[in-house]
Amino acid sequence: MKTKVQEIDAGSFAPYGRYISMLHDETYIMHSSGDSFEDHMTKEPLIDTQGHLGYTVGSTVPCIVRSMEKHFHTEEALFCAAEAIVLVVAASRGELPPQAEDIRAFILRPGDVAVLNRNVWHDACRGLGKKTGYYYLASRGAAPADWIAVDGEAAVEL
């Protein structure tokens, strides 16, 4: 199964969580500026639990997605800072492993935030043609997440 990367927007990402443009959103974001800065801050907490900040360096797209994780105990917010990243997700089918046919891939650009709903399968984000770092916010949970093999061939292409 081949999946083409698509630009993220609130409508296409809605089955997996919330998309917020830190730079342009007027509903969830407060904007201010001074002589030497622009500031963009959420009006409400971003996730529904106390969060732990994490930093991941992901490999590259194109790629084969071999395994994914999901969290029942927390939402997870993923932040694109300086370089575009690709977020790969799949809807949960209960106790089944992630299904290759359910995989979708979204580009997040600087200032974009994706908040994953609980129980959404996701891979580590990846860079466009090079390894890329990004931050995430999630509750750590009692144990490390289990990475489960994807059922089927899951190729992500630009």
Short mmCIF file of N, CA and C in Angstrom, two decimals, residues 16-121:
data_model
loop_
_atom_site.label_atom_id
_atom_site.label_comp_id
_atom_site.label_asym_id
_atom_site.label_seq_id
_atom_site.Cartn_x
_atom_site.Cartn_y
_atom_site.Cartn_z
N TYR A 16 -8.16 12.13 13.33
CA TYR A 16 -7.00 11.73 14.14
C TYR A 16 -6.74 12.65 15.32
N GLY A 17 -7.30 13.87 15.28
CA GLY A 17 -7.07 14.83 16.34
C GLY A 17 -7.31 16.24 15.86
N ARG A 18 -6.61 17.19 16.50
CA ARG A 18 -6.77 18.60 16.19
C ARG A 18 -5.51 19.15 15.52
N TYR A 19 -5.73 19.98 14.51
CA TYR A 19 -4.63 20.70 13.86
C TYR A 19 -4.76 22.16 14.26
N ILE A 20 -3.65 22.76 14.67
CA ILE A 20 -3.63 24.17 15.04
C ILE A 20 -2.45 24.84 14.34
N SER A 21 -2.73 25.95 13.68
CA SER A 21 -1.67 26.80 13.13
C SER A 21 -1.35 27.86 14.17
N MET A 22 -0.21 27.74 14.81
CA MET A 22 0.17 28.71 15.83
C MET A 22 0.26 30.12 15.27
N LEU A 23 0.58 30.26 14.00
CA LEU A 23 0.77 31.57 13.40
C LEU A 23 -0.52 32.22 12.93
N HIS A 24 -1.53 31.40 12.58
CA HIS A 24 -2.71 31.97 11.92
C HIS A 24 -4.03 31.73 12.64
N ASP A 25 -4.09 30.79 13.55
CA ASP A 25 -5.36 30.46 14.21
C ASP A 25 -5.80 31.61 15.12
N GLU A 26 -7.07 31.94 15.06
CA GLU A 26 -7.63 32.98 15.93
C GLU A 26 -8.52 32.39 17.02
N THR A 27 -8.92 31.14 16.89
CA THR A 27 -9.81 30.52 17.86
C THR A 27 -9.07 30.01 19.09
N TYR A 28 -7.98 29.29 18.89
CA TYR A 28 -7.25 28.64 19.98
C TYR A 28 -5.98 29.38 20.40
N ILE A 29 -5.56 30.38 19.60
CA ILE A 29 -4.26 31.02 19.82
C ILE A 29 -4.41 32.51 20.11
N MET A 30 -3.64 33.00 21.10
CA MET A 30 -3.52 34.43 21.38
C MET A 30 -2.24 34.92 20.69
N HIS A 31 -2.31 36.05 20.03
CA HIS A 31 -1.17 36.60 19.31
C HIS A 31 -0.79 37.94 19.92
N SER A 32 0.51 38.18 20.07
CA SER A 32 1.00 39.48 20.51
C SER A 32 2.36 39.71 19.87
N SER A 33 2.82 40.94 19.92
CA SER A 33 4.13 41.24 19.35
C SER A 33 4.70 42.49 19.99
N GLY A 34 5.99 42.65 19.82
CA GLY A 34 6.72 43.83 20.29
C GLY A 34 7.69 44.24 19.22
N ASP A 35 8.59 45.12 19.56
CA ASP A 35 9.58 45.59 18.58
C ASP A 35 10.47 44.47 18.07
N SER A 36 10.73 43.46 18.91
CA SER A 36 11.70 42.44 18.54
C SER A 36 11.14 41.02 18.55
N PHE A 37 9.80 40.86 18.63
CA PHE A 37 9.27 39.49 18.71
C PHE A 37 7.81 39.42 18.25
N GLU A 38 7.41 38.23 17.91
CA GLU A 38 6.00 37.85 17.76
C GLU A 38 5.77 36.70 18.73
N ASP A 39 4.62 36.67 19.39
CA ASP A 39 4.33 35.60 20.33
C ASP A 39 2.97 34.99 19.99
N HIS A 40 2.89 33.68 20.05
CA HIS A 40 1.67 32.94 19.74
C HIS A 40 1.51 31.87 20.81
N MET A 41 0.45 31.96 21.63
CA MET A 41 0.27 31.05 22.76
C MET A 41 -1.15 30.50 22.78
N THR A 42 -1.26 29.23 23.12
CA THR A 42 -2.59 28.63 23.21
C THR A 42 -3.39 29.29 24.34
N LYS A 43 -4.69 29.43 24.12
CA LYS A 43 -5.57 30.01 25.13
C LYS A 43 -5.89 29.00 26.23
N GLU A 44 -5.89 27.73 25.91
CA GLU A 44 -6.21 26.64 26.83
C GLU A 44 -5.05 25.65 26.84
N PRO A 45 -4.96 24.78 27.85
CA PRO A 45 -3.94 23.73 27.80
C PRO A 45 -4.05 22.92 26.51
N LEU A 46 -2.93 22.48 26.00
CA LEU A 46 -2.88 21.82 24.70
C LEU A 46 -3.34 20.37 24.73
N ILE A 47 -3.00 19.64 25.80
CA ILE A 47 -3.44 18.25 25.93
C ILE A 47 -4.23 18.10 27.22
N ASP A 48 -4.94 16.99 27.35
CA ASP A 48 -5.88 16.81 28.46
C ASP A 48 -5.27 16.14 29.69
N THR A 49 -3.95 16.03 29.76
CA THR A 49 -3.24 15.51 30.92
C THR A 49 -2.05 16.42 31.19
N GLN A 50 -1.42 16.25 32.34
CA GLN A 50 -0.15 16.94 32.53
C GLN A 50 0.83 16.34 31.54
N GLY A 51 1.63 17.19 30.91
CA GLY A 51 2.50 16.70 29.85
C GLY A 51 3.96 16.67 30.22
N HIS A 52 4.66 15.75 29.57
CA HIS A 52 6.12 15.67 29.63
C HIS A 52 6.62 16.08 28.25
N LEU A 53 7.64 16.92 28.21
CA LEU A 53 8.20 17.37 26.95
C LEU A 53 9.21 16.35 26.45
N GLY A 54 9.11 16.01 25.17
CA GLY A 54 10.05 15.10 24.55
C GLY A 54 10.63 15.69 23.28
N TYR A 55 11.74 15.14 22.85
CA TYR A 55 12.40 15.57 21.61
C TYR A 55 12.82 14.31 20.86
N THR A 56 12.44 14.22 19.61
CA THR A 56 12.77 13.06 18.78
C THR A 56 13.45 13.54 17.50
N VAL A 57 14.42 12.78 17.03
CA VAL A 57 15.00 13.01 15.71
C VAL A 57 14.55 11.85 14.84
N GLY A 58 13.75 12.15 13.83
CA GLY A 58 13.19 11.12 12.97
C GLY A 58 13.99 10.95 11.70
N SER A 59 13.86 9.79 11.08
CA SER A 59 14.54 9.52 9.81
C SER A 59 13.81 10.25 8.69
N THR A 60 13.84 9.75 7.48
CA THR A 60 13.38 10.52 6.32
C THR A 60 12.20 9.88 5.59
N VAL A 61 11.52 10.70 4.81
CA VAL A 61 10.52 10.29 3.84
C VAL A 61 11.18 10.49 2.49
N PRO A 62 11.02 9.57 1.54
CA PRO A 62 10.15 8.39 1.53
C PRO A 62 10.66 7.30 2.48
N CYS A 63 9.70 6.43 2.87
CA CYS A 63 10.03 5.40 3.85
C CYS A 63 9.01 4.27 3.81
N ILE A 64 9.36 3.20 4.49
CA ILE A 64 8.44 2.11 4.77
C ILE A 64 8.13 2.19 6.26
N VAL A 65 6.86 2.25 6.61
CA VAL A 65 6.46 2.29 8.02
C VAL A 65 6.25 0.85 8.46
N ARG A 66 7.10 0.41 9.36
CA ARG A 66 7.08 -0.98 9.80
C ARG A 66 6.34 -1.20 11.12
N SER A 67 6.32 -0.17 11.97
CA SER A 67 5.63 -0.30 13.26
C SER A 67 5.10 1.06 13.69
N MET A 68 4.11 1.01 14.58
CA MET A 68 3.49 2.23 15.09
C MET A 68 3.15 2.03 16.57
N GLU A 69 2.84 3.11 17.24
CA GLU A 69 2.40 3.07 18.63
C GLU A 69 1.10 3.84 18.76
N LYS A 70 0.36 3.62 19.86
CA LYS A 70 -0.79 4.44 20.21
C LYS A 70 -0.86 4.52 21.73
N HIS A 71 -1.53 5.58 22.20
CA HIS A 71 -1.62 5.82 23.64
C HIS A 71 -3.08 5.88 24.06
N PHE A 72 -3.47 5.09 25.04
CA PHE A 72 -4.83 5.15 25.58
C PHE A 72 -4.92 6.14 26.74
N HIS A 73 -3.77 6.52 27.32
CA HIS A 73 -3.76 7.31 28.55
C HIS A 73 -3.54 8.81 28.33
N THR A 74 -3.25 9.24 27.10
CA THR A 74 -2.94 10.65 26.87
C THR A 74 -3.16 11.03 25.41
N GLU A 75 -3.45 12.31 25.21
CA GLU A 75 -3.31 12.89 23.89
C GLU A 75 -1.82 13.16 23.71
N GLU A 76 -1.38 13.38 22.47
CA GLU A 76 0.01 13.73 22.21
C GLU A 76 0.05 14.88 21.22
N ALA A 77 0.76 15.94 21.60
CA ALA A 77 0.92 17.10 20.72
C ALA A 77 2.30 17.06 20.09
N LEU A 78 2.35 17.24 18.77
CA LEU A 78 3.60 17.22 18.01
C LEU A 78 3.81 18.60 17.41
N PHE A 79 5.04 19.12 17.56
CA PHE A 79 5.34 20.50 17.18
C PHE A 79 6.38 20.55 16.08
N CYS A 80 6.06 21.26 15.03
CA CYS A 80 7.04 21.52 13.99
C CYS A 80 7.64 22.90 14.27
N ALA A 81 8.96 22.95 14.42
CA ALA A 81 9.62 24.21 14.76
C ALA A 81 10.30 24.83 13.54
N ALA A 82 11.47 24.32 13.16
CA ALA A 82 12.27 24.98 12.13
C ALA A 82 12.25 24.28 10.77
N GLU A 83 12.00 22.98 10.76
CA GLU A 83 12.02 22.21 9.51
C GLU A 83 10.74 21.40 9.40
N ALA A 84 10.21 21.28 8.20
CA ALA A 84 8.99 20.50 7.99
C ALA A 84 9.20 19.05 8.42
N ILE A 85 8.13 18.46 8.96
CA ILE A 85 8.14 17.05 9.35
C ILE A 85 6.90 16.37 8.76
N VAL A 86 6.98 15.05 8.66
CA VAL A 86 5.84 14.26 8.17
C VAL A 86 5.35 13.40 9.31
N LEU A 87 4.06 13.54 9.62
CA LEU A 87 3.39 12.76 10.65
C LEU A 87 2.59 11.67 9.97
N VAL A 88 2.86 10.41 10.33
CA VAL A 88 2.15 9.26 9.76
C VAL A 88 1.22 8.71 10.84
N VAL A 89 -0.07 8.58 10.50
CA VAL A 89 -1.09 8.13 11.45
C VAL A 89 -1.95 7.04 10.82
N ALA A 90 -2.69 6.34 11.67
CA ALA A 90 -3.69 5.37 11.21
C ALA A 90 -4.76 5.27 12.29
N ALA A 91 -6.00 5.19 11.87
CA ALA A 91 -7.11 5.02 12.82
C ALA A 91 -6.99 3.66 13.48
N SER A 92 -7.44 3.59 14.71
CA SER A 92 -7.43 2.33 15.45
C SER A 92 -8.64 1.49 15.05
N ARG A 93 -8.42 0.19 14.96
CA ARG A 93 -9.51 -0.76 14.76
C ARG A 93 -9.56 -1.69 15.97
N GLY A 94 -9.70 -1.09 17.13
CA GLY A 94 -9.79 -1.87 18.36
C GLY A 94 -8.51 -2.60 18.67
N GLU A 95 -8.59 -3.92 18.78
CA GLU A 95 -7.44 -4.74 19.16
C GLU A 95 -6.55 -5.12 17.98
N LEU A 96 -6.95 -4.79 16.75
CA LEU A 96 -6.13 -5.11 15.58
C LEU A 96 -4.87 -4.25 15.56
N PRO A 97 -3.79 -4.76 14.98
CA PRO A 97 -2.60 -3.92 14.80
C PRO A 97 -2.89 -2.84 13.76
N PRO A 98 -2.01 -1.84 13.61
CA PRO A 98 -2.22 -0.83 12.58
C PRO A 98 -2.28 -1.48 11.20
N GLN A 99 -3.22 -1.03 10.39
CA GLN A 99 -3.44 -1.59 9.06
C GLN A 99 -2.83 -0.66 8.00
N ALA A 100 -2.05 -1.22 7.08
CA ALA A 100 -1.39 -0.43 6.04
C ALA A 100 -2.39 0.40 5.25
N GLU A 101 -3.55 -0.15 4.98
CA GLU A 101 -4.56 0.57 4.19
C GLU A 101 -5.14 1.79 4.90
N ASP A 102 -4.96 1.87 6.23
CA ASP A 102 -5.49 3.00 7.01
C ASP A 102 -4.48 4.13 7.18
N ILE A 103 -3.28 3.95 6.71
CA ILE A 103 -2.22 4.93 6.95
C ILE A 103 -2.41 6.19 6.11
N ARG A 104 -2.23 7.33 6.78
CA ARG A 104 -2.25 8.65 6.14
C ARG A 104 -1.01 9.39 6.61
N ALA A 105 -0.52 10.31 5.77
CA ALA A 105 0.69 11.05 6.08
C ALA A 105 0.45 12.54 5.83
N PHE A 106 0.83 13.36 6.81
CA PHE A 106 0.58 14.80 6.76
C PHE A 106 1.88 15.56 6.97
N ILE A 107 2.07 16.63 6.19
CA ILE A 107 3.22 17.52 6.38
C ILE A 107 2.84 18.59 7.40
N LEU A 108 3.69 18.75 8.40
CA LEU A 108 3.59 19.87 9.34
C LEU A 108 4.74 20.80 9.03
N ARG A 109 4.41 22.07 8.93
CA ARG A 109 5.41 23.10 8.63
C ARG A 109 5.65 23.95 9.87
N PRO A 110 6.73 24.74 9.90
CA PRO A 110 7.01 25.55 11.09
C PRO A 110 5.78 26.31 11.57
N GLY A 111 5.51 26.17 12.87
CA GLY A 111 4.34 26.81 13.47
C GLY A 111 3.13 25.91 13.54
N ASP A 112 3.16 24.74 12.91
CA ASP A 112 2.03 23.80 12.95
C ASP A 112 2.11 22.91 14.18
N VAL A 113 0.94 22.59 14.73
CA VAL A 113 0.83 21.67 15.85
C VAL A 113 -0.27 20.67 15.51
N ALA A 114 0.02 19.39 15.74
CA ALA A 114 -0.99 18.33 15.60
C ALA A 114 -1.16 17.69 16.97
N VAL A 115 -2.40 17.65 17.46
CA VAL A 115 -2.70 17.03 18.74
C VAL A 115 -3.45 15.74 18.45
N LEU A 116 -2.78 14.61 18.68
CA LEU A 116 -3.37 13.31 18.40
C LEU A 116 -4.40 12.94 19.45
N ASN A 117 -5.54 12.43 19.01
CA ASN A 117 -6.50 11.85 19.93
C ASN A 117 -5.90 10.61 20.57
N ARG A 118 -6.45 10.20 21.68
CA ARG A 118 -6.05 8.93 22.29
C ARG A 118 -6.35 7.80 21.30
N ASN A 119 -5.53 6.76 21.35
CA ASN A 119 -5.71 5.54 20.56
C ASN A 119 -5.57 5.73 19.05
N VAL A 120 -4.86 6.75 18.62
CA VAL A 120 -4.53 6.91 17.20
C VAL A 120 -3.14 6.35 16.99
N TRP A 121 -3.01 5.40 16.06
CA TRP A 121 -1.70 4.86 15.72
C TRP A 121 -0.85 5.96 15.11
#
